[in-house]
């Protein structure tokens, strides 16, 4: 069907009531459908549009009357979606403004230069003309903005009415005549015409307050006909959108509102309030008009981007206009796509829910339609060179979008309890459907984008602002039993702080039974707090991981390019030049793209405003967790008393994990930010839960807290890190932290995990870093020395320290020897397996040496300041034999096995290690029992090695002259003791087996019997074993020191044997 045919078919419904600039107007006709099939046949011609009975026919033949100018609509008005039949039937005039026809006709035009006093009728007539922009006389055709209604003029003449006076009773007829026209001036749409009339009526009202009644009547009619045009554009010739015949747009019906709401066309500020008030009682009318508008705004949001000048903010303002009306809020909340349920995925709720698109404005490169422009922006070399300004520009746009989204959600939340609940339901659905974002591997198309969840988090953080300061006294509004009272967030599958999931479930059921009669819904503060917490869990912290992975890739590419470019002289004139130059070019392209991607991430993720707000929220979380852990009695002494409150230990473990992950990311990525953050509450939180092992059962999580401490020491961040050192200022840190660190070092020996043996070294590494820093502080040294006076715990700590030192040093030195062997064999044939083995060795030796150096360093300063615990009977031989063994490795016959190329690559410094070991000897050099222990070490003690060590120290000037003299004296004493020990051994001769320790095969000095296995061992041997393992080594039954039984009879026999041989 051709365009002309379509046009004719459509216009079969309507005749023309007027023309623009024509001298021969056709007869006035208006045709509308009269049955359910919207028949286009049997047009009905009417002479006066005013004489109309607006009625709706239904299948039962009933009619309900409707007057367009009325203030309310009947249930089946022509604006109702339930009324498909709209008929215009000739009937006596029902206009409230009808009057007797005037015998006068509109006369000759008056000169514009003549000033005359107008009558009230003339004034109203002029107001009506100006507002409706119409004319009934041909002279006005010179004004192209006026619509000449020639048909209506002829009708009025036939009725004997004046044309120069337009009374109120004609307003309805005028509007119908205009709406029935085939085309308006300048191809203006009917909706635009009516809105224009509305705007002019507004202006007229402010200029002529005395004409309020007239203008209000015009408003009422305009609103009614606007509703009709929006709902049923098919009723009007110039509103039919089957083809794009009109230049205004092919858009018809409700969607015409969108351009006005977006600000592209001017919409009077009171139009939406007046319009919605007009139809407030008719949900179906509002639904038919505004649902398409809301959908169109969402479509616009999905297609715009941050760099679309300021157009991206328009739909926020448009939506804000809509939700300023309570009736529209109720409508929006009732729509099925408020929470879409087709796929129930995170991406669906982002893209298809009503609110979702308003949170998508981002610079992240995971939304191509939105972020491609931003990527191009950051790919521009000019913007990469001026990175700071480019980031500030994008961040200002993101902040504008977040603030607009905050305003929208704020209006919804404040509009009533029902609306608040619906908004909270939407937030809960967002969190539930994006739970997979917490997984290591996830199909990202099924979950929301990074930008969406981060914007939502930013908005939620703004809602937390009234209670985010713990000092404001609103902590009590955050209910620790929220997850019992509300099922908005599901934590059933979450690991708890110190209780199993089954135990947590049982406790929840008990609490529900106990409080079922007086259970209150959680306060909004609780809702906001836990929803924000979950949004951070599924959002920001997962994006941190992606950003870190991106930075590793970027840094790897930078490194590879540097290595290739630095070696350019060696290959530029070889056959490899072509390949390498191409590789350099490829790396340059990759670096440009990666750098652009980095900036896209940093613009949104590293926004200081967002990160500062997040820190404040996590600070609130830390304070709240301490409050819940302390319970109603608010016990502040550490460790916290047992048993811990159920309301605390049933909380999800990730509440604590999130704080540590956030702090570690900030410290490593933006350390400067930490200079401005208040850390006192954080320090109290960390010390509290390092000290209270029963409150957090996962030792790795407590280890993370210590890792945070290691990261925020001034040693790690720089001396200017804090104006007031939080380690010295916080009373919990000075009073409890030293003993808590020593206790943790011991506890981590047994974690229950299969990898516990290797895991403990990493955890103890960070513990050692913190202890090393605190040991130097006067505020903490007293606490450490007090802890050292507790032999039960400190000796156990020293034993663990010795175990670690022996293992780590032994592993390090043996792997260095393997690396040296590889370096010697490198010129020969080398298999792929051999190369892979070498790479693995290099990685291992770097790790082992890093850990070993910290343990040796700790041995050194502790043995210097508190040497007595090291001299305990169960430890002294172990200390001596360890030092002797490693001295032989470093200065003995095989010392050259440890000489490797590129030693710095492995952080290997044999001179540093030798110096530390010798200084540990010196720390104990005045202890006679230590000298004897060194001398009686039959496995590793060697006077020649000591002499060689002295020579190395002197030659390399590794010690001061005074230290060398002390070492010489020590070596001499040890030599004399060794000689004496050999003489005694010769005198003793062969020792009976019953006198030998069954574990070490040495002569027992203090034999004790084990109660379970009944085996007799030397006290020092079993005590040393029990420092690491509370079990009988012969049958694994439980065993503690206080369970040992003195074997007095055997001890007397041993004493008699020694005396008999050494007389």
PDB file of C-alpha atoms in Angstrom, residues 499-513 646:
ATOM      1  CA  UNK A 499      30.133 -21.596  64.551  1.00  0.00           C
ATOM      2  CA  UNK A 500      29.081 -24.165  61.980  1.00  0.00           C
ATOM      3  CA  UNK A 501      26.253 -23.521  59.539  1.00  0.00           C
ATOM      4  CA  UNK A 502      24.157 -26.217  61.204  1.00  0.00           C
ATOM      5  CA  UNK A 503      24.662 -24.673  64.638  1.00  0.00           C
ATOM      6  CA  UNK A 504      23.777 -21.257  63.226  1.00  0.00           C
ATOM      7  CA  UNK A 505      20.595 -22.640  61.666  1.00  0.00           C
ATOM      8  CA  UNK A 506      19.583 -24.256  64.941  1.00  0.00           C
ATOM      9  CA  UNK A 507      20.158 -21.056  66.883  1.00  0.00           C
ATOM     10  CA  UNK A 508      18.087 -19.086  64.357  1.00  0.00           C
ATOM     11  CA  UNK A 509      15.191 -21.470  64.794  1.00  0.00           C
ATOM     12  CA  UNK A 510      15.458 -21.128  68.578  1.00  0.00           C
ATOM     13  CA  UNK A 511      15.424 -17.343  68.366  1.00  0.00           C
ATOM     14  CA  UNK A 512      12.432 -17.375  66.012  1.00  0.00           C
ATOM     15  CA  UNK A 513      10.474 -19.529  68.438  1.00  0.00           C
ATOM     16  CA  UNK A 646      25.843 -16.174  69.713  1.00  0.00           C
TER      17      UNK A 646
END
